[in-house]
Amino acid sequence: MNKLFAANWKMHKTQAEAGETTAELARRCADLPDGREVLLIPPFTALSVTGAALCGRDWFSVGGQNFYPADHGAFTGEVSPAMLLDCGATFALTGHSERRHILGENDALVGKKTAFGLAAGLKIILCVGEMIEERKAGKLEEVLTRQIAAGLADVPKDTDPERISVAYEPVWAIGTGLVAGPKEILEAHALVRAQLLKIFGANGRQVRILYGGSVKPDNAAEIIALDNVDGVLVGGASLKAEDFSRIVLA
Ligand code: PGA
């Protein structure tokens, strides 16, 4: 499976900024090594411009940061999976820690969104991760098991596993500059893989597991080489084309 390098731009970049960053990134990554894929996840307002700036480059795609699990309706402020697809997005995130902890999304809603998004034709990156208090209380396995079980509860077991990724993002490492060490990443990713194998059988091996949380140009190569790390989800260091291209080419 290809390694996935995903850029989560969160609530950053106007259309002009997104277009410029994307064009520069595409230039800098023109010689993308085999086995790598790049995913740009801009705010909704910059989805179309980001896709257009990629000029149909192979192995680059665009994703949405969020959607509501319904085809249409009275859901002010939300967009549907079909609307994301219409803007050129082929991927979307569910369960990002900022949506869980700032916007109040619970496990049940994350599960509903994950299943709905997949059924609607999106590839889904389900984000999971423990808070520092949970880690200190020895609850890493319990939290990951619960979030993955709930997140994938309604996903049909015969779903193409390559359309699903799980991003392990320890909450204490997101945007803090604190990165999980190799030992912590190996342990968490092994737990995630074991659960994926339980849920999907042998297909669980084809589900990508991404690491996210303060990935930077100088730690990306080490992280991406670890066992069970099939890509990275990058926030802060994905905003500048120079930094993100160094991660993609690391
Ligand atoms: P960060 O964010 O790279 O800024 O820590 C990662 C994320 O939120 O996906």
PDB file of C-alpha atoms and ligand atoms in Angstrom:
ATOM      1  CA  MET A   1       0.000   0.000   0.000  1.00  0.00           C
ATOM      2  CA  ASN A   2       1.173   3.559  -0.690  1.00  0.00           C
ATOM      3  CA  LYS A   3       2.237   5.746   2.218  1.00  0.00           C
ATOM      4  CA  LEU A   4      -0.190   8.643   2.627  1.00  0.00           C
ATOM      5  CA  PHE A   5       1.034  12.164   3.455  1.00  0.00           C
ATOM      6  CA  ALA A   6      -2.012  14.185   4.497  1.00  0.00           C
ATOM      7  CA  ALA A   7      -2.052  17.948   5.119  1.00  0.00           C
ATOM      8  CA  ASN A   8      -4.799  19.145   7.471  1.00  0.00           C
ATOM      9  CA  TRP A   9      -5.003  22.905   6.933  1.00  0.00           C
ATOM     10  CA  LYS A  10      -7.703  23.311   9.605  1.00  0.00           C
ATOM     11  CA  MET A  11      -9.149  26.868   9.597  1.00  0.00           C
ATOM     12  CA  HIS A  12      -6.286  28.380   7.612  1.00  0.00           C
ATOM     13  CA  LYS A  13      -5.923  29.749   4.068  1.00  0.00           C
ATOM     14  CA  THR A  14      -8.089  31.850   1.790  1.00  0.00           C
ATOM     15  CA  GLN A  15      -8.713  30.586  -1.730  1.00  0.00           C
ATOM     16  CA  ALA A  16      -5.733  32.551  -3.068  1.00  0.00           C
ATOM     17  CA  GLU A  17      -3.419  31.226  -0.346  1.00  0.00           C
ATOM     18  CA  ALA A  18      -4.599  27.644  -0.854  1.00  0.00           C
ATOM     19  CA  GLY A  19      -4.073  27.906  -4.611  1.00  0.00           C
ATOM     20  CA  GLU A  20      -0.555  29.296  -4.174  1.00  0.00           C
ATOM     21  CA  THR A  21       0.500  26.717  -1.578  1.00  0.00           C
ATOM     22  CA  THR A  22      -0.907  23.871  -3.676  1.00  0.00           C
ATOM     23  CA  ALA A  23       0.798  25.008  -6.871  1.00  0.00           C
ATOM     24  CA  GLU A  24       4.137  25.403  -5.053  1.00  0.00           C
ATOM     25  CA  LEU A  25       3.742  22.010  -3.405  1.00  0.00           C
ATOM     26  CA  ALA A  26       2.950  20.321  -6.691  1.00  0.00           C
ATOM     27  CA  ARG A  27       6.113  21.910  -8.159  1.00  0.00           C
ATOM     28  CA  ARG A  28       8.304  20.892  -5.224  1.00  0.00           C
ATOM     29  CA  CYS A  29       6.903  17.349  -5.220  1.00  0.00           C
ATOM     30  CA  ALA A  30       6.981  16.879  -9.001  1.00  0.00           C
ATOM     31  CA  ASP A  31       9.269  13.855  -8.546  1.00  0.00           C
ATOM     32  CA  LEU A  32       7.201  12.093  -5.932  1.00  0.00           C
ATOM     33  CA  PRO A  33       8.919   8.771  -5.174  1.00  0.00           C
ATOM     34  CA  ASP A  34       6.908   5.631  -6.001  1.00  0.00           C
ATOM     35  CA  GLY A  35       4.765   4.369  -3.161  1.00  0.00           C
ATOM     36  CA  ARG A  36       3.767   7.821  -1.864  1.00  0.00           C
ATOM     37  CA  GLU A  37       0.469   9.688  -2.082  1.00  0.00           C
ATOM     38  CA  VAL A  38      -0.313  13.259  -1.019  1.00  0.00           C
ATOM     39  CA  LEU A  39      -3.665  14.430   0.326  1.00  0.00           C
ATOM     40  CA  LEU A  40      -4.553  18.101   0.890  1.00  0.00           C
ATOM     41  CA  ILE A  41      -7.394  18.846   3.311  1.00  0.00           C
ATOM     42  CA  PRO A  42      -8.248  22.565   3.067  1.00  0.00           C
ATOM     43  CA  PRO A  43     -11.264  24.372   4.544  1.00  0.00           C
ATOM     44  CA  PHE A  44     -14.488  23.831   2.518  1.00  0.00           C
ATOM     45  CA  THR A  45     -14.165  27.272   0.942  1.00  0.00           C
ATOM     46  CA  ALA A  46     -10.838  26.342  -0.695  1.00  0.00           C
ATOM     47  CA  LEU A  47     -11.649  22.789  -1.826  1.00  0.00           C
ATOM     48  CA  SER A  48     -12.327  23.587  -5.469  1.00  0.00           C
ATOM     49  CA  VAL A  49      -9.377  25.934  -5.865  1.00  0.00           C
ATOM     50  CA  THR A  50      -7.036  23.386  -4.255  1.00  0.00           C
ATOM     51  CA  GLY A  51      -8.207  20.633  -6.612  1.00  0.00           C
ATOM     52  CA  ALA A  52      -7.865  22.949  -9.612  1.00  0.00           C
ATOM     53  CA  ALA A  53      -4.307  23.952  -8.628  1.00  0.00           C
ATOM     54  CA  LEU A  54      -3.270  20.277  -8.650  1.00  0.00           C
ATOM     55  CA  CYS A  55      -3.944  20.163 -12.407  1.00  0.00           C
ATOM     56  CA  GLY A  56      -4.819  16.469 -12.292  1.00  0.00           C
ATOM     57  CA  ARG A  57      -1.459  15.332 -10.862  1.00  0.00           C
ATOM     58  CA  ASP A  58      -1.348  11.607 -10.198  1.00  0.00           C
ATOM     59  CA  TRP A  59      -1.134  10.573  -6.549  1.00  0.00           C
ATOM     60  CA  PHE A  60      -2.405  13.908  -5.253  1.00  0.00           C
ATOM     61  CA  SER A  61      -5.910  14.191  -3.900  1.00  0.00           C
ATOM     62  CA  VAL A  62      -8.131  16.550  -1.956  1.00  0.00           C
ATOM     63  CA  GLY A  63     -10.243  15.856   1.133  1.00  0.00           C
ATOM     64  CA  GLY A  64     -12.823  17.492   3.378  1.00  0.00           C
ATOM     65  CA  GLN A  65     -12.278  18.188   7.081  1.00  0.00           C
ATOM     66  CA  ASN A  66     -15.864  17.414   8.038  1.00  0.00           C
ATOM     67  CA  PHE A  67     -19.375  16.566   6.787  1.00  0.00           C
ATOM     68  CA  TYR A  68     -22.784  15.794   8.215  1.00  0.00           C
ATOM     69  CA  PRO A  69     -24.174  12.252   7.867  1.00  0.00           C
ATOM     70  CA  ALA A  70     -27.236  13.051   5.740  1.00  0.00           C
ATOM     71  CA  ASP A  71     -27.845  13.581   2.015  1.00  0.00           C
ATOM     72  CA  HIS A  72     -29.431  17.025   2.509  1.00  0.00           C
ATOM     73  CA  GLY A  73     -31.756  18.771   4.919  1.00  0.00           C
ATOM     74  CA  ALA A  74     -32.091  21.417   7.609  1.00  0.00           C
ATOM     75  CA  PHE A  75     -28.552  21.201   9.021  1.00  0.00           C
ATOM     76  CA  THR A  76     -27.369  24.801   9.091  1.00  0.00           C
ATOM     77  CA  GLY A  77     -23.631  25.147   8.708  1.00  0.00           C
ATOM     78  CA  GLU A  78     -23.042  21.587   7.545  1.00  0.00           C
ATOM     79  CA  VAL A  79     -22.196  19.991   4.185  1.00  0.00           C
ATOM     80  CA  SER A  80     -22.993  16.511   2.876  1.00  0.00           C
ATOM     81  CA  PRO A  81     -20.554  13.902   1.519  1.00  0.00           C
ATOM     82  CA  ALA A  82     -22.079  14.429  -1.941  1.00  0.00           C
ATOM     83  CA  MET A  83     -21.223  18.146  -1.694  1.00  0.00           C
ATOM     84  CA  LEU A  84     -17.603  17.285  -0.850  1.00  0.00           C
ATOM     85  CA  LEU A  85     -17.430  14.875  -3.801  1.00  0.00           C
ATOM     86  CA  ASP A  86     -18.946  17.605  -5.978  1.00  0.00           C
ATOM     87  CA  CYS A  87     -16.046  19.921  -5.004  1.00  0.00           C
ATOM     88  CA  GLY A  88     -13.469  17.295  -5.969  1.00  0.00           C
ATOM     89  CA  ALA A  89     -12.841  15.787  -2.521  1.00  0.00           C
ATOM     90  CA  THR A  90     -12.363  12.025  -2.429  1.00  0.00           C
ATOM     91  CA  PHE A  91     -11.358  11.740   1.250  1.00  0.00           C
ATOM     92  CA  ALA A  92     -12.749  13.136   4.514  1.00  0.00           C
ATOM     93  CA  LEU A  93     -11.758  13.138   8.177  1.00  0.00           C
ATOM     94  CA  THR A  94     -13.942  11.862  11.003  1.00  0.00           C
ATOM     95  CA  GLY A  95     -13.288  11.982  14.732  1.00  0.00           C
ATOM     96  CA  HIS A  96     -10.541  14.612  14.659  1.00  0.00           C
ATOM     97  CA  SER A  97      -9.687  15.556  18.242  1.00  0.00           C
ATOM     98  CA  GLU A  98     -10.655  19.193  17.642  1.00  0.00           C
ATOM     99  CA  ARG A  99     -14.130  18.073  16.585  1.00  0.00           C
ATOM    100  CA  ARG A 100     -14.371  15.714  19.555  1.00  0.00           C
ATOM    101  CA  HIS A 101     -13.062  18.165  22.147  1.00  0.00           C
ATOM    102  CA  ILE A 102     -13.965  21.636  20.823  1.00  0.00           C
ATOM    103  CA  LEU A 103     -17.146  20.861  18.856  1.00  0.00           C
ATOM    104  CA  GLY A 104     -18.369  18.137  21.235  1.00  0.00           C
ATOM    105  CA  GLU A 105     -18.667  15.192  18.810  1.00  0.00           C
ATOM    106  CA  ASN A 106     -19.059  11.894  20.629  1.00  0.00           C
ATOM    107  CA  ASP A 107     -18.125   8.330  19.645  1.00  0.00           C
ATOM    108  CA  ALA A 108     -21.647   7.563  18.398  1.00  0.00           C
ATOM    109  CA  LEU A 109     -21.714  10.533  16.007  1.00  0.00           C
ATOM    110  CA  VAL A 110     -18.188   9.735  14.793  1.00  0.00           C
ATOM    111  CA  GLY A 111     -19.323   6.173  14.038  1.00  0.00           C
ATOM    112  CA  LYS A 112     -22.394   7.373  12.202  1.00  0.00           C
ATOM    113  CA  LYS A 113     -20.341   9.794  10.111  1.00  0.00           C
ATOM    114  CA  THR A 114     -17.684   7.204   9.280  1.00  0.00           C
ATOM    115  CA  ALA A 115     -20.219   4.659   7.997  1.00  0.00           C
ATOM    116  CA  PHE A 116     -22.264   7.285   6.154  1.00  0.00           C
ATOM    117  CA  GLY A 117     -19.232   8.853   4.475  1.00  0.00           C
ATOM    118  CA  LEU A 118     -17.930   5.478   3.271  1.00  0.00           C
ATOM    119  CA  ALA A 119     -21.366   4.484   1.960  1.00  0.00           C
ATOM    120  CA  ALA A 120     -21.577   7.815   0.129  1.00  0.00           C
ATOM    121  CA  GLY A 121     -18.336   7.071  -1.719  1.00  0.00           C
ATOM    122  CA  LEU A 122     -15.710   8.954   0.301  1.00  0.00           C
ATOM    123  CA  LYS A 123     -12.517   7.425   1.645  1.00  0.00           C
ATOM    124  CA  ILE A 124     -12.483   8.042   5.382  1.00  0.00           C
ATOM    125  CA  ILE A 125      -9.673   8.808   7.812  1.00  0.00           C
ATOM    126  CA  LEU A 126     -10.982   8.001  11.293  1.00  0.00           C
ATOM    127  CA  CYS A 127      -8.938   9.860  13.908  1.00  0.00           C
ATOM    128  CA  VAL A 128      -8.432   8.424  17.389  1.00  0.00           C
ATOM    129  CA  GLY A 129      -6.171   9.278  20.304  1.00  0.00           C
ATOM    130  CA  GLU A 130      -5.908   9.573  24.041  1.00  0.00           C
ATOM    131  CA  MET A 131      -5.727  12.674  26.235  1.00  0.00           C
ATOM    132  CA  ILE A 132      -2.711  13.073  28.516  1.00  0.00           C
ATOM    133  CA  GLU A 133      -4.759  12.248  31.639  1.00  0.00           C
ATOM    134  CA  GLU A 134      -5.927   9.014  30.005  1.00  0.00           C
ATOM    135  CA  ARG A 135      -2.376   8.036  29.093  1.00  0.00           C
ATOM    136  CA  LYS A 136      -1.143   8.786  32.620  1.00  0.00           C
ATOM    137  CA  ALA A 137      -3.984   6.676  34.041  1.00  0.00           C
ATOM    138  CA  GLY A 138      -2.865   3.704  31.886  1.00  0.00           C
ATOM    139  CA  LYS A 139      -5.938   3.901  29.686  1.00  0.00           C
ATOM    140  CA  LEU A 140      -4.304   4.035  26.246  1.00  0.00           C
ATOM    141  CA  GLU A 141      -5.573   0.633  25.121  1.00  0.00           C
ATOM    142  CA  GLU A 142      -9.036   1.204  26.576  1.00  0.00           C
ATOM    143  CA  VAL A 143      -9.456   4.560  24.814  1.00  0.00           C
ATOM    144  CA  LEU A 144      -8.180   3.371  21.429  1.00  0.00           C
ATOM    145  CA  THR A 145     -10.283   0.200  21.595  1.00  0.00           C
ATOM    146  CA  ARG A 146     -13.417   2.180  22.428  1.00  0.00           C
ATOM    147  CA  GLN A 147     -12.888   4.865  19.783  1.00  0.00           C
ATOM    148  CA  ILE A 148     -12.090   2.358  17.026  1.00  0.00           C
ATOM    149  CA  ALA A 149     -14.951   0.012  17.937  1.00  0.00           C
ATOM    150  CA  ALA A 150     -17.452   2.884  17.960  1.00  0.00           C
ATOM    151  CA  GLY A 151     -15.937   4.573  14.917  1.00  0.00           C
ATOM    152  CA  LEU A 152     -16.196   1.433  12.783  1.00  0.00           C
ATOM    153  CA  ALA A 153     -19.298  -0.112  14.403  1.00  0.00           C
ATOM    154  CA  ASP A 154     -21.605   0.419  11.413  1.00  0.00           C
ATOM    155  CA  VAL A 155     -19.035  -0.071   8.649  1.00  0.00           C
ATOM    156  CA  PRO A 156     -19.820  -3.243   6.632  1.00  0.00           C
ATOM    157  CA  LYS A 157     -17.049  -5.812   7.167  1.00  0.00           C
ATOM    158  CA  ASP A 158     -16.632  -6.280   3.416  1.00  0.00           C
ATOM    159  CA  THR A 159     -15.830  -2.584   2.782  1.00  0.00           C
ATOM    160  CA  ASP A 160     -12.696  -2.217   0.648  1.00  0.00           C
ATOM    161  CA  PRO A 161     -10.078  -1.789   3.421  1.00  0.00           C
ATOM    162  CA  GLU A 162      -8.031   0.562   1.250  1.00  0.00           C
ATOM    163  CA  ARG A 163     -10.852   3.131   1.565  1.00  0.00           C
ATOM    164  CA  ILE A 164     -10.389   3.288   5.328  1.00  0.00           C
ATOM    165  CA  SER A 165      -7.512   4.791   7.302  1.00  0.00           C
ATOM    166  CA  VAL A 166      -7.161   5.196  11.038  1.00  0.00           C
ATOM    167  CA  ALA A 167      -5.068   8.137  12.238  1.00  0.00           C
ATOM    168  CA  TYR A 168      -3.528   7.739  15.682  1.00  0.00           C
ATOM    169  CA  GLU A 169      -3.235  11.277  17.027  1.00  0.00           C
ATOM    170  CA  PRO A 170      -2.442  11.533  20.736  1.00  0.00           C
ATOM    171  CA  VAL A 171      -4.335  14.659  21.840  1.00  0.00           C
ATOM    172  CA  TRP A 172      -1.337  15.848  23.888  1.00  0.00           C
ATOM    173  CA  ALA A 173       0.840  15.897  20.738  1.00  0.00           C
ATOM    174  CA  ILE A 174      -1.477  17.915  18.478  1.00  0.00           C
ATOM    175  CA  GLY A 175      -0.217  21.439  17.878  1.00  0.00           C
ATOM    176  CA  THR A 176       1.931  21.312  21.017  1.00  0.00           C
ATOM    177  CA  GLY A 177       5.352  20.535  19.580  1.00  0.00           C
ATOM    178  CA  LEU A 178       5.341  17.390  21.752  1.00  0.00           C
ATOM    179  CA  VAL A 179       5.734  14.419  19.461  1.00  0.00           C
ATOM    180  CA  ALA A 180       5.159  10.846  20.565  1.00  0.00           C
ATOM    181  CA  GLY A 181       8.463   8.930  20.581  1.00  0.00           C
ATOM    182  CA  PRO A 182       9.065   5.827  18.446  1.00  0.00           C
ATOM    183  CA  LYS A 183       8.249   3.553  21.398  1.00  0.00           C
ATOM    184  CA  GLU A 184       4.874   5.233  21.987  1.00  0.00           C
ATOM    185  CA  ILE A 185       4.002   5.262  18.288  1.00  0.00           C
ATOM    186  CA  LEU A 186       4.952   1.589  17.845  1.00  0.00           C
ATOM    187  CA  GLU A 187       2.884   0.586  20.860  1.00  0.00           C
ATOM    188  CA  ALA A 188      -0.222   2.540  19.835  1.00  0.00           C
ATOM    189  CA  HIS A 189      -0.059   1.499  16.173  1.00  0.00           C
ATOM    190  CA  ALA A 190       0.312  -2.154  17.164  1.00  0.00           C
ATOM    191  CA  LEU A 191      -2.823  -1.817  19.303  1.00  0.00           C
ATOM    192  CA  VAL A 192      -4.683  -0.201  16.396  1.00  0.00           C
ATOM    193  CA  ARG A 193      -3.525  -2.936  13.971  1.00  0.00           C
ATOM    194  CA  ALA A 194      -4.570  -5.689  16.361  1.00  0.00           C
ATOM    195  CA  GLN A 195      -8.038  -4.219  16.614  1.00  0.00           C
ATOM    196  CA  LEU A 196      -8.347  -3.763  12.860  1.00  0.00           C
ATOM    197  CA  LEU A 197      -7.450  -7.438  12.392  1.00  0.00           C
ATOM    198  CA  LYS A 198     -10.116  -8.375  14.924  1.00  0.00           C
ATOM    199  CA  ILE A 199     -12.747  -6.297  13.127  1.00  0.00           C
ATOM    200  CA  PHE A 200     -11.876  -6.959   9.476  1.00  0.00           C
ATOM    201  CA  GLY A 201      -9.933 -10.227   9.660  1.00  0.00           C
ATOM    202  CA  ALA A 202      -6.951 -10.392   7.271  1.00  0.00           C
ATOM    203  CA  ASN A 203      -8.285  -7.278   5.465  1.00  0.00           C
ATOM    204  CA  GLY A 204      -7.331  -5.300   8.570  1.00  0.00           C
ATOM    205  CA  ARG A 205      -3.779  -5.432   7.271  1.00  0.00           C
ATOM    206  CA  GLN A 206      -4.808  -3.278   4.276  1.00  0.00           C
ATOM    207  CA  VAL A 207      -6.240  -0.447   6.408  1.00  0.00           C
ATOM    208  CA  ARG A 208      -3.719   2.381   6.568  1.00  0.00           C
ATOM    209  CA  ILE A 209      -2.657   3.590   9.996  1.00  0.00           C
ATOM    210  CA  LEU A 210      -1.417   7.192  10.006  1.00  0.00           C
ATOM    211  CA  TYR A 211       0.409   8.999  12.798  1.00  0.00           C
ATOM    212  CA  GLY A 212      -0.459  12.610  13.594  1.00  0.00           C
ATOM    213  CA  GLY A 213       0.747  15.074  16.222  1.00  0.00           C
ATOM    214  CA  SER A 214       3.569  17.577  15.701  1.00  0.00           C
ATOM    215  CA  VAL A 215       5.034  15.835  12.652  1.00  0.00           C
ATOM    216  CA  LYS A 216       7.794  18.111  11.286  1.00  0.00           C
ATOM    217  CA  PRO A 217      10.367  17.961   8.475  1.00  0.00           C
ATOM    218  CA  ASP A 218      13.040  16.792  10.921  1.00  0.00           C
ATOM    219  CA  ASN A 219      11.100  13.920  12.509  1.00  0.00           C
ATOM    220  CA  ALA A 220       9.035  12.695   9.536  1.00  0.00           C
ATOM    221  CA  ALA A 221      11.558  10.222   8.084  1.00  0.00           C
ATOM    222  CA  GLU A 222      11.989   8.424  11.403  1.00  0.00           C
ATOM    223  CA  ILE A 223       8.224   8.234  12.034  1.00  0.00           C
ATOM    224  CA  ILE A 224       7.284   7.064   8.545  1.00  0.00           C
ATOM    225  CA  ALA A 225       9.828   4.224   8.709  1.00  0.00           C
ATOM    226  CA  LEU A 226       8.262   2.685  11.848  1.00  0.00           C
ATOM    227  CA  ASP A 227       6.340  -0.583  11.724  1.00  0.00           C
ATOM    228  CA  ASN A 228       2.605  -0.133  11.120  1.00  0.00           C
ATOM    229  CA  VAL A 229       3.025   3.541  10.149  1.00  0.00           C
ATOM    230  CA  ASP A 230       1.436   3.884   6.717  1.00  0.00           C
ATOM    231  CA  GLY A 231       1.455   7.653   6.544  1.00  0.00           C
ATOM    232  CA  VAL A 232       1.198  10.877   8.503  1.00  0.00           C
ATOM    233  CA  LEU A 233      -1.494  13.488   9.157  1.00  0.00           C
ATOM    234  CA  VAL A 234       0.162  16.875   9.478  1.00  0.00           C
ATOM    235  CA  GLY A 235      -1.321  20.131  10.794  1.00  0.00           C
ATOM    236  CA  GLY A 236       0.983  23.075  11.517  1.00  0.00           C
ATOM    237  CA  ALA A 237       3.913  21.880   9.399  1.00  0.00           C
ATOM    238  CA  SER A 238       1.674  21.385   6.358  1.00  0.00           C
ATOM    239  CA  LEU A 239       0.814  25.063   5.981  1.00  0.00           C
ATOM    240  CA  LYS A 240       4.035  26.035   4.196  1.00  0.00           C
ATOM    241  CA  ALA A 241       4.771  24.226   0.932  1.00  0.00           C
ATOM    242  CA  GLU A 242       8.481  24.153   1.750  1.00  0.00           C
ATOM    243  CA  ASP A 243       7.980  22.367   5.100  1.00  0.00           C
ATOM    244  CA  PHE A 244       5.320  19.972   3.868  1.00  0.00           C
ATOM    245  CA  SER A 245       7.300  19.042   0.758  1.00  0.00           C
ATOM    246  CA  ARG A 246      10.261  18.163   2.989  1.00  0.00           C
ATOM    247  CA  ILE A 247       7.952  15.848   4.939  1.00  0.00           C
ATOM    248  CA  VAL A 248       6.518  14.271   1.768  1.00  0.00           C
ATOM    249  CA  LEU A 249       9.995  13.725   0.320  1.00  0.00           C
ATOM    250  CA  ALA A 250      11.642  12.744   3.640  1.00  0.00           C
TER     251      ALA A 250
HETATM  252  P1  PGA B   1      -0.230  19.213  14.237  1.00  0.00           P
HETATM  253  O1  PGA B   1      -1.750  18.748  13.953  1.00  0.00           O
HETATM  254  O2  PGA B   1       0.620  18.572  13.165  1.00  0.00           O
HETATM  255  O3  PGA B   1      -0.261  20.705  14.152  1.00  0.00           O
HETATM  256  O4  PGA B   1       0.129  18.707  15.591  1.00  0.00           O
HETATM  257  C1  PGA B   1      -2.048  17.444  13.568  1.00  0.00           C
HETATM  258  C2  PGA B   1      -3.540  17.294  13.369  1.00  0.00           C
HETATM  259  O5  PGA B   1      -4.316  17.944  14.073  1.00  0.00           O
HETATM  260  O6  PGA B   1      -3.989  16.515  12.505  1.00  0.00           O
END
